[in-house]
Amino acid sequence: MKFAEIADTLEKLERTSSRIQIVAILTNLFKKVIEENKDLIDKVVYFIQGKLWPDWYGYPEIGIGEKGIIKAISLAAGVREREVEELYKELGDLGLVAERLLAKRPSGGLMAFVQQKRDLTFEKVYDTLKRIAFMQGEGSRDLKIKTLAGLLKEAKPKEAKYIVRFVQGKLRLGVGDASIIEALAHVAGTTKDVVERAYNLRADLGAIAKIAVTEGPEALKEVKPKPGIPVRPMLAERLHDPYEILKKLGGKGLAEYKYDGERAQIHLLPDGKVIIYSRRLENITHSYPDVVKYTKASLKAKEAIVEGEIVAVDPDTGELRPFQELMHRRRKHDVLLAMKEVPVHVKLFDIIYVDGEDMTTKPLPIRRKRLEEAVQQREEFGLATGKIVESPEELEAFFRQAIADGCEGLVVKAVHDKSVYQAGARGWLWIKYKRDYKSEMVEPVDLVVVGAFYGKGKRGGTFGALLMAGYDEKRDAFATVCKVGTGFTDEELAKLPELLKPYISEGKPPRVISNIKPDVWVRPALVAEIIGAEITLSPIHTCAKDAVEPGSGLAIRFPRFVRWRPDKGPEDATMCREIVEMYKAQLHRIEEA
Ligand code: ATP
């Protein structure tokens, strides 16, 4: 398949932000792939997402920094590095620099002429980038650069632009999973629900695309979870009133401690291998050799996928420790030392798959029983503390007990016949009931950084405030809620420029909805927990615009930074519709008082 087809598609995608058009452009591309070589579909899907493969493969990255790219462009275009750098300063985008310089390159003899005449294929681009990623060890830096330069030499200027942006991780297309799913449904002749269901159970969009186009919709419907491939996690809604919670669940629920740790999806493969995925489906196995050991010793199955929360415990008292300590462990390079300093326990709460059986379609009581059977419980690896509750009083008492035991609150779960495991969905089958933070705004929210403002005075040289957004699920975009400048320690402030650097964007990123123009735009990637005094109507902020009152959005007043949430991706941020719920709950509380 000609790479020019991909480059043209990328160009079209770049020029639109309309969801309908994005889906149409992708549908056309996928049709072409099917005509030319169906087997390429997975790679094309990853490429469009700006990746060579899903993150959870844990494969190496391409690993060429800005300097290396500059060198590769200079080699390919036959100009001095200085010239590349100067043009970069002027244009601010290495993709454009490559495009411009390669258009001007001398024809460079017969070989170069022949090379440029031949059409560059997508296969060649993909395979070369993959080879570059896997070049490791001594001398690999130079080899990576030379190989990239070779590829750029063969590329037409526009193609070079996109190759460079891809290598830099800056395709900036604004194509979300939802658009790809919709386009796949079109070409496979099925509904988006069928594709989405399969994707929820096997979070590998490329692999799902391959099933869709090579085997068809019936095969998609047969997709089950498969140990080794992460399952998109089921998520909870939130409520603040025990009475309302029980009403939603039909009068009865399984109340479980809500542990403040790191969610872990633990896969046991038939060959005995254990893989642990985080809430964002990254492979975090290397951080938890102890959990691997406990799993091998305690899980009585040939293959299984179970879910639980990894919690830090005090090595002396065995009491639960706060979430930050766990993150501290994740950052430590010496895992064995970290294991000693921050021992962990696993509190299991679900079973998704076991020995050939897809458990996601079974009601919770059956899953919970199967989980009990599958686990040889021990202190380090046991089931989450839980209890069936049938009255608000019982629920409230259990909530207090959970707080006293160092938990954040409860997750109360439906136990009726339809209480299936809803992979990839936030729904009312699980309801979280979290502790009151004793301010008007009862609980913190997780917001995405979309912009930053330069600091003044003491904060000169760094940023003074961040523009934060919630996730608007319907528009698959990020809408602003507040500007946060307090709550950061000096150290956190000093680190901001470095932290934001990889995500800085020249213009407004495609999926950001904002009426405010920050000093720098930031691509949605970093999530922070924010607590504020209250939620108010706002004429400026775009979160939940028109949802409560025509012309108004919602804002958080007096926001304060609490902590970074590196375990969350931008789409995991608090949704605008949840902020509406919080606003309404707040009004309700004010009325009651
Ligand atoms: P939060 O920021 O409140 O942790 P979240 O967005 O990560 O929420 P939710 O589905 O809204 O995820 O809340 C449930 C989260 O609580 C799970 O992702 C999981 O990490 C954690 N958790 C702790 N204990 C339990 C439990 N017993 N059952 C389910 N989830 C639990």
Coordinates of C-alpha atoms and ligand atoms in Angstrom, one line a residue:
M1 CA 0.0 0.0 0.0
K2 CA 1.4 3.4 -0.9
F3 CA 2.4 5.5 2.0
A4 CA 1.0 8.5 0.1
E5 CA -2.5 7.2 0.8
I6 CA -1.7 7.4 4.5
A7 CA -0.1 10.8 4.2
D8 CA -3.2 12.1 2.3
T9 CA -5.5 10.7 5.0
L10 CA -3.4 12.3 7.7
E11 CA -3.6 15.7 5.9
K12 CA -7.4 15.5 5.6
L13 CA -7.7 14.5 9.3
E14 CA -5.6 17.4 10.3
R15 CA -7.9 19.8 8.5
T16 CA -11.1 18.9 10.1
S17 CA -12.5 18.6 13.6
S18 CA -15.9 17.4 12.6
R19 CA -16.6 13.9 14.0
I20 CA -18.7 13.0 11.0
Q21 CA -15.9 13.9 8.6
I22 CA -13.3 12.1 10.6
V23 CA -15.3 8.9 10.5
A24 CA -15.9 9.3 6.8
I25 CA -12.2 9.9 6.1
L26 CA -11.2 6.8 8.2
T27 CA -13.9 4.7 6.5
N28 CA -12.4 5.5 3.1
L29 CA -8.9 4.7 4.3
F30 CA -10.0 1.4 5.7
K31 CA -11.8 0.5 2.5
K32 CA -8.6 1.1 0.6
V33 CA -6.7 -1.1 3.0
I34 CA -9.2 -3.9 2.5
E35 CA -8.9 -3.6 -1.3
E36 CA -5.1 -3.7 -1.2
N37 CA -4.0 -5.8 1.7
K38 CA -6.4 -6.6 4.5
D39 CA -3.6 -7.9 6.7
L40 CA -2.2 -4.4 7.1
I41 CA -5.3 -3.1 8.9
D42 CA -4.0 -3.5 12.4
K43 CA -0.8 -1.6 11.6
V44 CA -2.8 1.2 9.9
V45 CA -5.0 1.6 12.9
Y46 CA -2.1 1.9 15.3
F47 CA -0.4 4.3 12.9
I48 CA -3.4 6.6 12.8
Q49 CA -3.3 6.6 16.6
G50 CA 0.3 7.8 16.4
K51 CA 1.6 4.4 17.6
L52 CA 3.4 1.4 16.2
W53 CA 1.6 -0.9 18.6
P54 CA -0.6 -0.7 21.7
D55 CA 1.3 0.8 24.7
W56 CA 0.7 -2.3 26.8
Y57 CA 2.9 -4.4 24.5
G58 CA 5.7 -2.8 26.5
Y59 CA 7.9 -2.7 23.4
P60 CA 10.6 -0.1 23.1
E61 CA 9.8 3.4 21.8
I62 CA 11.3 4.8 18.5
G63 CA 13.7 6.7 20.7
I64 CA 15.0 9.5 18.6
G65 CA 14.9 12.9 20.3
E66 CA 14.6 16.3 18.7
K67 CA 18.4 16.6 18.1
G68 CA 18.5 13.3 16.4
I69 CA 15.6 14.2 14.1
I70 CA 17.3 17.4 13.2
K71 CA 20.4 15.4 12.2
A72 CA 18.3 13.0 10.2
I73 CA 16.6 15.8 8.3
S74 CA 20.0 17.4 7.6
L75 CA 21.4 14.1 6.2
A76 CA 18.3 13.5 4.1
A77 CA 18.0 17.0 2.7
G78 CA 21.8 17.5 2.2
V79 CA 21.9 20.7 4.3
R80 CA 23.8 21.7 7.4
E81 CA 22.2 21.0 10.8
R82 CA 22.4 24.7 11.6
E83 CA 20.1 25.4 8.6
V84 CA 17.6 22.8 9.9
E85 CA 17.7 24.4 13.4
E86 CA 17.1 27.9 12.1
L87 CA 14.2 26.9 10.0
Y88 CA 12.8 25.0 13.0
K89 CA 13.0 28.2 15.1
E90 CA 11.1 30.0 12.4
L91 CA 8.4 27.3 11.7
G92 CA 8.2 25.7 15.1
D93 CA 7.4 22.3 13.7
L94 CA 10.0 19.8 12.5
G95 CA 7.5 18.1 10.2
L96 CA 7.1 21.4 8.2
V97 CA 10.9 21.8 8.3
A98 CA 11.4 18.4 6.7
E99 CA 8.7 19.0 4.2
R100 CA 10.2 22.3 3.1
L101 CA 13.9 21.3 3.0
L102 CA 13.2 18.0 1.2
A103 CA 11.2 19.9 -1.5
K104 CA 14.3 21.9 -2.2
R105 CA 16.8 19.1 -2.1
P106 CA 19.1 18.7 -5.2
S107 CA 18.2 15.7 -7.3
G108 CA 21.5 14.2 -6.1
G109 CA 22.5 11.8 -8.9
L110 CA 20.8 8.9 -10.5
M111 CA 20.4 6.7 -7.3
A112 CA 18.6 9.4 -5.4
F113 CA 16.5 10.2 -8.5
V114 CA 15.4 6.5 -8.8
Q115 CA 14.7 6.3 -5.1
Q116 CA 12.5 9.3 -5.1
K117 CA 10.6 8.2 -8.1
R118 CA 9.6 4.9 -6.6
D119 CA 6.6 5.0 -4.4
L120 CA 7.3 4.6 -0.7
T121 CA 5.0 1.9 0.8
F122 CA 3.3 2.0 4.1
E123 CA 4.9 -1.4 4.8
K124 CA 8.3 0.0 4.3
V125 CA 7.7 3.0 6.6
Y126 CA 6.2 0.8 9.3
D127 CA 8.9 -1.8 9.2
T128 CA 11.7 0.7 9.2
L129 CA 10.3 2.6 12.2
K130 CA 9.8 -0.7 14.0
R131 CA 13.4 -1.7 13.2
I132 CA 14.5 1.7 14.6
A133 CA 12.6 1.1 17.8
F134 CA 14.3 -2.2 18.3
M135 CA 17.8 -0.8 17.7
Q136 CA 19.3 -0.9 21.2
G137 CA 22.7 -0.7 22.9
E138 CA 26.0 0.8 21.8
G139 CA 26.0 2.7 18.6
S140 CA 22.3 2.5 18.3
R141 CA 21.7 6.2 18.4
D142 CA 23.7 6.8 15.2
L143 CA 22.2 3.9 13.5
K144 CA 18.7 5.0 14.4
I145 CA 19.4 8.5 12.9
K146 CA 21.0 7.1 9.7
T147 CA 18.1 4.7 9.2
L148 CA 15.6 7.5 9.7
A149 CA 17.6 9.7 7.2
G150 CA 17.5 6.9 4.7
L151 CA 13.7 6.6 5.0
L152 CA 13.3 10.4 4.7
K153 CA 15.4 10.4 1.5
E154 CA 12.9 8.0 -0.1
A155 CA 9.9 10.1 1.0
K156 CA 8.2 12.8 -0.9
P157 CA 8.1 16.1 1.1
K158 CA 4.6 15.7 2.4
E159 CA 5.3 12.1 3.4
A160 CA 8.4 13.2 5.2
K161 CA 6.4 15.8 7.2
Y162 CA 4.2 13.0 8.6
I163 CA 7.0 10.6 9.2
V164 CA 8.8 13.2 11.2
R165 CA 5.8 14.2 13.2
F166 CA 5.1 10.5 13.9
V167 CA 8.6 9.9 15.2
Q168 CA 8.3 13.0 17.4
G169 CA 5.0 11.7 18.7
K170 CA 3.2 14.8 17.4
L171 CA 0.7 13.7 14.8
R172 CA -1.9 15.7 16.7
L173 CA -4.9 14.4 14.9
G174 CA -7.6 14.4 17.5
V175 CA -8.8 10.9 16.4
G176 CA -10.3 9.2 19.3
D177 CA -11.0 5.4 19.7
A178 CA -14.7 6.1 19.2
S179 CA -14.2 7.4 15.6
I180 CA -12.0 4.5 14.6
I181 CA -14.6 2.1 16.1
E182 CA -17.4 3.8 14.1
A183 CA -15.4 3.6 10.8
L184 CA -14.6 -0.1 11.4
A185 CA -18.3 -0.8 12.0
H186 CA -19.0 0.8 8.6
V187 CA -16.5 -1.3 6.7
A188 CA -17.3 -4.5 8.5
G189 CA -21.0 -4.0 7.9
T190 CA -22.0 -4.1 11.5
T191 CA -23.0 -1.7 14.3
K192 CA -20.6 0.2 16.4
D193 CA -21.9 -1.6 19.5
V194 CA -20.6 -4.9 18.2
V195 CA -17.1 -3.5 17.5
E196 CA -17.1 -1.6 20.9
R197 CA -18.1 -4.7 22.8
A198 CA -15.2 -6.7 21.3
Y199 CA -12.8 -3.8 22.0
N200 CA -13.9 -3.6 25.6
L201 CA -13.0 -7.2 26.1
R202 CA -9.8 -7.0 24.2
A203 CA -8.3 -3.6 24.4
D204 CA -6.3 -3.9 21.2
L205 CA -8.0 -1.8 18.5
G206 CA -5.6 -3.1 15.8
A207 CA -6.4 -6.7 16.6
I208 CA -10.1 -6.0 16.7
A209 CA -9.9 -4.3 13.3
K210 CA -8.2 -7.4 12.0
I211 CA -11.0 -9.6 13.2
A212 CA -13.6 -7.2 11.8
V213 CA -12.1 -7.1 8.3
T214 CA -10.7 -10.6 7.9
E215 CA -13.3 -12.6 9.8
G216 CA -16.4 -10.4 9.9
P217 CA -19.0 -9.4 12.4
E218 CA -19.9 -12.9 13.5
A219 CA -16.4 -13.4 14.7
L220 CA -16.5 -10.1 16.5
K221 CA -19.5 -11.2 18.4
E222 CA -17.7 -14.3 19.5
V223 CA -14.8 -12.3 21.0
K224 CA -14.1 -13.3 24.6
P225 CA -11.5 -11.9 27.0
K226 CA -8.1 -13.5 26.5
P227 CA -5.4 -13.7 29.2
G228 CA -2.5 -11.5 28.0
I229 CA -4.7 -8.9 26.4
P230 CA -6.0 -6.3 28.8
V231 CA -9.8 -5.8 29.3
R232 CA -11.1 -2.3 29.5
P233 CA -12.1 -1.8 33.2
M234 CA -15.6 -1.4 34.5
L235 CA -16.1 1.9 36.3
A236 CA -18.4 3.2 39.0
E237 CA -20.8 6.1 39.1
R238 CA -20.9 8.2 42.3
L239 CA -23.6 9.2 44.8
H240 CA -23.5 10.8 48.2
D241 CA -26.6 9.5 49.8
P242 CA -26.9 5.9 51.2
Y243 CA -30.7 5.9 50.6
E244 CA -30.2 6.9 46.9
I245 CA -27.5 4.3 46.4
L246 CA -29.7 1.5 47.6
K247 CA -32.6 2.8 45.6
K248 CA -30.5 2.7 42.4
L249 CA -29.4 -0.8 43.1
G250 CA -32.9 -2.1 43.7
G251 CA -32.8 -2.1 47.5
K252 CA -29.8 -4.3 48.1
G253 CA -26.1 -4.3 47.2
L254 CA -22.7 -5.7 47.9
A255 CA -20.8 -2.9 49.8
E256 CA -17.1 -3.3 49.4
Y257 CA -14.2 -1.3 50.9
K258 CA -12.9 1.2 48.4
Y259 CA -9.2 0.9 48.9
D260 CA -7.0 3.8 48.0
G261 CA -4.4 2.1 46.0
E262 CA -3.7 1.2 42.4
R263 CA -6.1 -0.9 40.4
A264 CA -4.6 -4.0 39.0
Q265 CA -5.8 -6.4 36.4
I266 CA -3.9 -9.6 36.9
H267 CA -3.6 -12.1 34.1
L268 CA -2.5 -15.6 34.6
L269 CA -1.5 -17.2 31.2
P270 CA -1.6 -20.9 30.5
D271 CA 2.2 -21.1 30.5
G272 CA 2.2 -19.8 34.1
K273 CA 3.3 -16.3 33.2
V274 CA 1.7 -13.4 35.1
I275 CA 1.1 -10.0 33.7
I276 CA -0.3 -7.0 35.6
Y277 CA -2.1 -4.1 33.9
S278 CA -2.8 -0.8 35.4
R279 CA -6.2 1.1 35.2
R280 CA -4.8 2.7 32.1
L281 CA -3.8 -0.7 30.8
E282 CA -0.1 -0.2 31.0
N283 CA 2.0 -3.2 31.8
I284 CA 3.1 -2.6 35.4
T285 CA 4.3 -6.1 36.1
H286 CA 7.9 -5.0 36.6
S287 CA 6.9 -2.8 39.6
Y288 CA 5.3 -5.7 41.5
P289 CA 7.4 -8.8 41.5
D290 CA 5.8 -9.6 44.9
V291 CA 2.3 -9.6 43.4
V292 CA 3.4 -11.9 40.6
K293 CA 4.7 -14.3 43.3
Y294 CA 1.5 -14.2 45.3
T295 CA -0.6 -14.7 42.2
K296 CA 1.4 -17.8 41.2
A297 CA 1.1 -19.2 44.7
S298 CA -2.6 -18.4 45.3
L299 CA -4.5 -18.5 42.0
K300 CA -6.0 -22.0 41.5
A301 CA -6.6 -21.9 37.8
K302 CA -4.8 -22.7 34.6
E303 CA -5.6 -19.3 33.1
A304 CA -7.5 -16.4 34.6
I305 CA -8.0 -12.6 34.7
V306 CA -8.8 -11.2 38.1
E307 CA -9.1 -7.6 39.3
G308 CA -8.2 -6.0 42.6
E309 CA -6.6 -3.0 44.2
I310 CA -2.9 -3.1 45.2
V311 CA -2.5 -1.3 48.5
A312 CA 0.6 -0.2 50.3
V313 CA 0.8 -1.5 53.9
D314 CA 2.9 -0.3 56.8
P315 CA 5.7 -2.9 57.1
D316 CA 5.6 -2.6 60.9
T317 CA 1.9 -2.4 61.7
G318 CA 0.3 -4.0 58.6
E319 CA -2.1 -1.0 58.4
L320 CA -3.1 0.5 55.0
R321 CA -0.9 3.4 53.8
P322 CA -1.9 6.3 51.5
F323 CA -1.9 6.0 47.7
Q324 CA 1.2 8.4 47.4
E325 CA 3.4 5.7 48.9
L326 CA 2.4 3.3 46.2
M327 CA 3.3 5.8 43.5
H328 CA 6.6 6.4 45.3
R329 CA 7.2 2.7 44.9
R330 CA 6.3 2.8 41.2
R331 CA 8.9 5.5 40.6
K332 CA 11.7 3.7 42.4
H333 CA 14.3 2.1 40.2
D334 CA 15.4 -0.4 42.7
V335 CA 12.3 -2.5 42.8
L336 CA 13.7 -4.9 45.4
L337 CA 14.5 -2.1 47.8
A338 CA 11.1 -0.5 47.2
M339 CA 9.4 -3.9 47.9
K340 CA 10.9 -3.9 51.3
E341 CA 10.2 -0.3 52.1
V342 CA 6.6 -0.4 50.8
P343 CA 5.2 -3.8 51.0
V344 CA 1.8 -4.3 49.3
H345 CA -1.3 -6.4 49.6
V346 CA -3.8 -7.2 46.9
K347 CA -7.5 -6.8 47.6
L348 CA -9.3 -8.8 44.9
F349 CA -12.8 -7.7 43.8
D350 CA -13.6 -9.4 40.5
I351 CA -13.0 -12.2 38.1
I352 CA -13.3 -11.6 34.4
Y353 CA -12.2 -14.8 32.9
V354 CA -11.2 -18.3 34.2
D355 CA -10.3 -21.5 32.4
G356 CA -12.1 -20.9 29.1
E357 CA -15.1 -19.2 30.8
D358 CA -16.0 -15.6 30.0
M359 CA -17.2 -14.4 33.4
T360 CA -18.2 -10.9 32.3
T361 CA -21.7 -12.0 31.3
K362 CA -22.4 -13.6 34.8
P363 CA -24.0 -11.7 37.6
L364 CA -21.8 -10.4 40.4
P365 CA -22.8 -13.0 43.1
I366 CA -21.7 -15.8 40.7
R367 CA -18.5 -14.0 39.9
R368 CA -17.7 -13.4 43.5
K369 CA -18.3 -17.1 44.4
R370 CA -16.1 -18.2 41.5
L371 CA -13.4 -15.7 42.7
E372 CA -13.5 -17.2 46.2
E373 CA -13.1 -20.7 44.7
A374 CA -10.2 -19.7 42.5
V375 CA -8.2 -18.0 45.2
Q376 CA -6.3 -19.6 48.0
Q377 CA -6.6 -16.6 50.3
R378 CA -3.7 -15.3 52.3
E379 CA -2.9 -12.0 54.1
E380 CA -1.1 -10.6 51.1
F381 CA -3.6 -11.8 48.5
G382 CA -7.2 -12.0 49.5
L383 CA -10.7 -10.8 48.7
A384 CA -11.8 -7.2 49.4
T385 CA -13.8 -6.8 52.6
G386 CA -17.4 -6.7 51.6
K387 CA -20.9 -7.2 53.0
I388 CA -24.4 -7.4 51.6
V389 CA -26.4 -4.4 52.8
E390 CA -30.1 -3.8 52.6
S391 CA -30.7 -0.6 54.6
P392 CA -29.3 2.9 54.5
E393 CA -28.3 2.6 58.2
E394 CA -26.4 -0.6 57.5
L395 CA -24.6 1.0 54.6
E396 CA -23.7 4.1 56.6
A397 CA -22.3 2.0 59.4
F398 CA -20.2 0.0 57.1
F399 CA -19.0 3.2 55.4
R400 CA -17.8 4.5 58.7
Q401 CA -16.0 1.3 59.4
A402 CA -14.3 1.5 56.0
I403 CA -13.1 5.0 56.7
A404 CA -11.8 3.9 60.1
D405 CA -9.9 1.1 58.5
G406 CA -8.1 3.6 56.2
C407 CA -10.2 3.3 53.1
E408 CA -11.7 6.1 50.9
G409 CA -15.2 4.9 51.4
L410 CA -17.2 2.1 49.7
V411 CA -18.0 0.8 46.2
V412 CA -21.6 -0.5 46.4
K413 CA -22.4 -3.0 43.7
A414 CA -25.6 -4.4 42.2
V415 CA -26.2 -8.1 42.9
H416 CA -29.3 -8.7 40.8
D417 CA -29.6 -10.9 37.8
K418 CA -28.3 -8.3 35.4
S419 CA -25.3 -7.3 37.5
V420 CA -22.8 -8.3 34.7
Y421 CA -19.2 -7.0 34.3
Q422 CA -19.6 -4.0 32.0
A423 CA -16.1 -3.8 30.5
G424 CA -15.1 -0.2 29.5
A425 CA -18.2 1.4 30.9
R426 CA -19.0 3.7 33.7
G427 CA -22.5 2.7 34.9
W428 CA -24.9 2.4 37.8
L429 CA -24.1 -1.2 38.6
W430 CA -21.2 0.0 40.7
I431 CA -21.7 3.2 42.8
K432 CA -18.9 4.8 44.8
Y433 CA -19.6 6.4 48.1
K434 CA -16.6 8.5 49.1
R435 CA -15.6 10.4 52.2
D436 CA -16.6 13.9 52.7
Y437 CA -13.7 16.3 52.6
K438 CA -15.5 18.8 54.9
S439 CA -15.5 21.6 52.3
E440 CA -18.5 22.8 50.3
M441 CA -17.2 20.8 47.4
V442 CA -17.5 17.4 48.8
E443 CA -14.9 15.6 46.8
P444 CA -12.0 16.3 44.6
V445 CA -12.2 15.9 40.8
D446 CA -9.5 14.7 38.3
L447 CA -8.9 17.3 35.6
V448 CA -6.7 17.4 32.5
V449 CA -4.1 20.1 31.9
V450 CA -4.9 21.9 28.6
G451 CA -3.0 25.1 28.9
A452 CA -0.5 27.0 31.1
F453 CA 0.1 30.6 32.1
Y454 CA 3.6 32.0 32.7
G455 CA 4.4 32.8 36.3
K456 CA 5.3 36.2 37.6
G457 CA 7.6 37.3 40.5
K458 CA 8.7 34.3 42.5
R459 CA 7.3 32.1 39.8
G460 CA 9.1 33.8 36.9
G461 CA 10.8 31.2 34.7
T462 CA 8.1 28.6 35.4
F463 CA 4.3 28.5 35.1
G464 CA 2.1 30.3 37.5
A465 CA -1.2 28.5 36.8
L466 CA -2.7 25.7 34.7
L467 CA -5.9 25.7 32.6
M468 CA -7.8 22.5 33.6
A469 CA -10.5 20.7 31.8
G470 CA -13.0 17.9 32.4
Y471 CA -13.8 15.2 29.8
D472 CA -16.9 15.7 27.7
E473 CA -17.8 12.2 26.8
K474 CA -20.4 13.1 24.1
R475 CA -18.1 15.3 22.1
D476 CA -15.0 13.2 23.0
A477 CA -13.3 16.4 23.9
F478 CA -12.0 18.4 26.9
A479 CA -13.9 21.4 28.2
T480 CA -12.4 23.9 30.7
V481 CA -13.4 24.2 34.3
C482 CA -10.9 26.3 36.1
K483 CA -7.4 27.9 36.3
V484 CA -5.4 26.4 39.1
G485 CA -2.4 28.2 40.7
T486 CA -2.4 27.1 44.3
G487 CA -1.6 24.0 46.2
F488 CA 1.7 23.3 44.4
T489 CA 4.8 22.9 46.4
D490 CA 7.9 24.8 45.3
E491 CA 9.3 21.6 44.0
E492 CA 6.2 20.8 42.0
L493 CA 6.2 24.3 40.5
A494 CA 9.9 24.1 39.5
K495 CA 9.2 20.8 37.7
L496 CA 6.3 22.1 35.7
P497 CA 8.2 23.3 32.6
E498 CA 9.9 19.9 32.2
L499 CA 6.7 18.0 32.9
L500 CA 4.6 20.0 30.3
K501 CA 7.3 20.2 27.6
P502 CA 6.5 17.1 25.7
Y503 CA 2.8 18.1 25.4
I504 CA 3.1 21.8 24.5
S505 CA 1.2 22.5 21.3
E506 CA 1.5 25.5 19.0
G507 CA -2.1 26.0 18.5
K508 CA -5.2 24.9 20.4
P509 CA -5.1 21.1 20.5
P510 CA -8.0 19.7 18.4
R511 CA -10.0 18.1 21.2
V512 CA -9.9 21.1 23.5
I513 CA -12.9 23.4 23.9
S514 CA -12.0 26.7 25.5
N515 CA -12.9 30.3 25.5
I516 CA -9.7 31.2 27.4
K517 CA -6.4 31.5 25.6
P518 CA -3.6 30.4 27.8
D519 CA 0.1 31.5 27.2
V520 CA 0.8 28.0 26.0
W521 CA -1.5 25.3 24.9
V522 CA -1.0 21.8 26.3
R523 CA -2.2 18.6 24.6
P524 CA -4.5 16.6 27.0
A525 CA -2.3 14.1 28.7
L526 CA -1.6 15.0 32.3
V527 CA -4.3 14.5 35.0
A528 CA -4.3 16.2 38.4
E529 CA -6.6 15.9 41.3
I530 CA -8.2 19.2 42.2
I531 CA -10.3 20.3 45.1
G532 CA -12.2 23.5 45.2
A533 CA -14.5 25.5 47.5
E534 CA -17.6 25.1 45.3
I535 CA -18.9 24.6 41.8
T536 CA -20.4 27.7 40.2
L537 CA -22.1 28.7 37.0
S538 CA -19.6 30.4 34.7
P539 CA -20.0 32.5 31.6
I540 CA -16.4 31.7 30.5
H541 CA -15.7 28.0 31.2
T542 CA -17.0 25.5 28.7
C543 CA -17.6 22.5 30.9
A544 CA -21.2 21.4 30.7
K545 CA -22.1 24.5 28.6
D546 CA -25.9 25.0 28.5
A547 CA -26.5 21.9 30.6
V548 CA -27.6 23.7 33.8
E549 CA -28.4 27.1 32.4
P550 CA -28.4 28.4 28.8
G551 CA -25.2 30.2 28.0
S552 CA -23.4 29.1 31.1
G553 CA -20.8 26.5 31.8
L554 CA -19.6 25.2 35.2
A555 CA -16.5 26.3 37.0
I556 CA -14.7 25.3 40.2
R557 CA -14.1 28.3 42.5
F558 CA -10.9 28.5 44.5
P559 CA -9.4 25.4 43.0
R560 CA -6.4 23.9 44.7
F561 CA -3.9 21.3 43.3
V562 CA -3.9 18.1 45.4
R563 CA -1.7 15.7 43.5
W564 CA -0.8 14.4 40.1
R565 CA -2.7 11.3 39.0
P566 CA -0.1 9.6 36.7
D567 CA -2.3 6.5 36.8
K568 CA -5.1 8.2 34.8
G569 CA -5.3 9.0 31.1
P570 CA -7.0 12.2 29.9
E571 CA -10.2 10.2 29.1
D572 CA -10.3 9.0 32.7
A573 CA -10.7 12.6 34.0
T574 CA -13.9 13.5 35.7
M575 CA -16.6 13.9 33.1
C576 CA -18.4 17.1 32.6
R577 CA -21.7 15.3 33.3
E578 CA -20.3 14.2 36.7
I579 CA -19.5 17.8 37.5
V580 CA -23.1 18.6 36.7
E581 CA -24.2 15.9 39.2
M582 CA -21.8 17.4 41.8
Y583 CA -23.2 20.8 41.2
K584 CA -26.8 19.5 41.7
A585 CA -25.8 17.6 44.8
Q586 CA -24.2 20.8 46.2
L587 CA -27.4 22.7 45.6
H588 CA -29.3 20.0 47.3
R589 CA -27.0 20.1 50.3
I590 CA -27.3 23.9 50.5
E591 CA -31.1 23.5 50.5
E592 CA -31.0 20.9 53.2
A593 CA -28.8 23.2 55.4
Ligands
ATP1 P1 -11.3 7.1 41.9 O1 -10.6 8.3 41.3 O2 -12.4 7.4 42.8 O3 -10.3 6.1 42.3 P2 -11.7 6.0 39.3 O4 -12.1 6.9 38.2 O5 -10.3 5.5 39.3 O6 -12.1 6.5 40.7 P3 -14.1 4.5 39.5 O7 -14.6 3.3 38.8 O8 -14.8 5.7 39.4 O9 -12.5 4.7 39.1 O10 -14.0 4.1 41.0 C1 -13.6 2.8 41.4 C2 -12.1 2.7 41.6 O11 -11.9 2.4 42.9 C3 -11.6 1.5 40.8 O12 -11.0 2.0 39.6 C4 -10.6 0.9 41.7 O13 -9.3 1.4 41.4 C5 -10.9 1.4 43.1 N1 -11.4 0.4 44.0 C6 -11.0 0.2 45.3 N2 -11.7 -0.7 45.9 C7 -12.5 -1.2 45.0 C8 -13.5 -2.2 45.0 N3 -13.7 -3.0 46.1 N4 -14.2 -2.4 43.9 C9 -14.1 -1.7 42.8 N5 -13.1 -0.7 42.7 C10 -12.4 -0.5 43.8

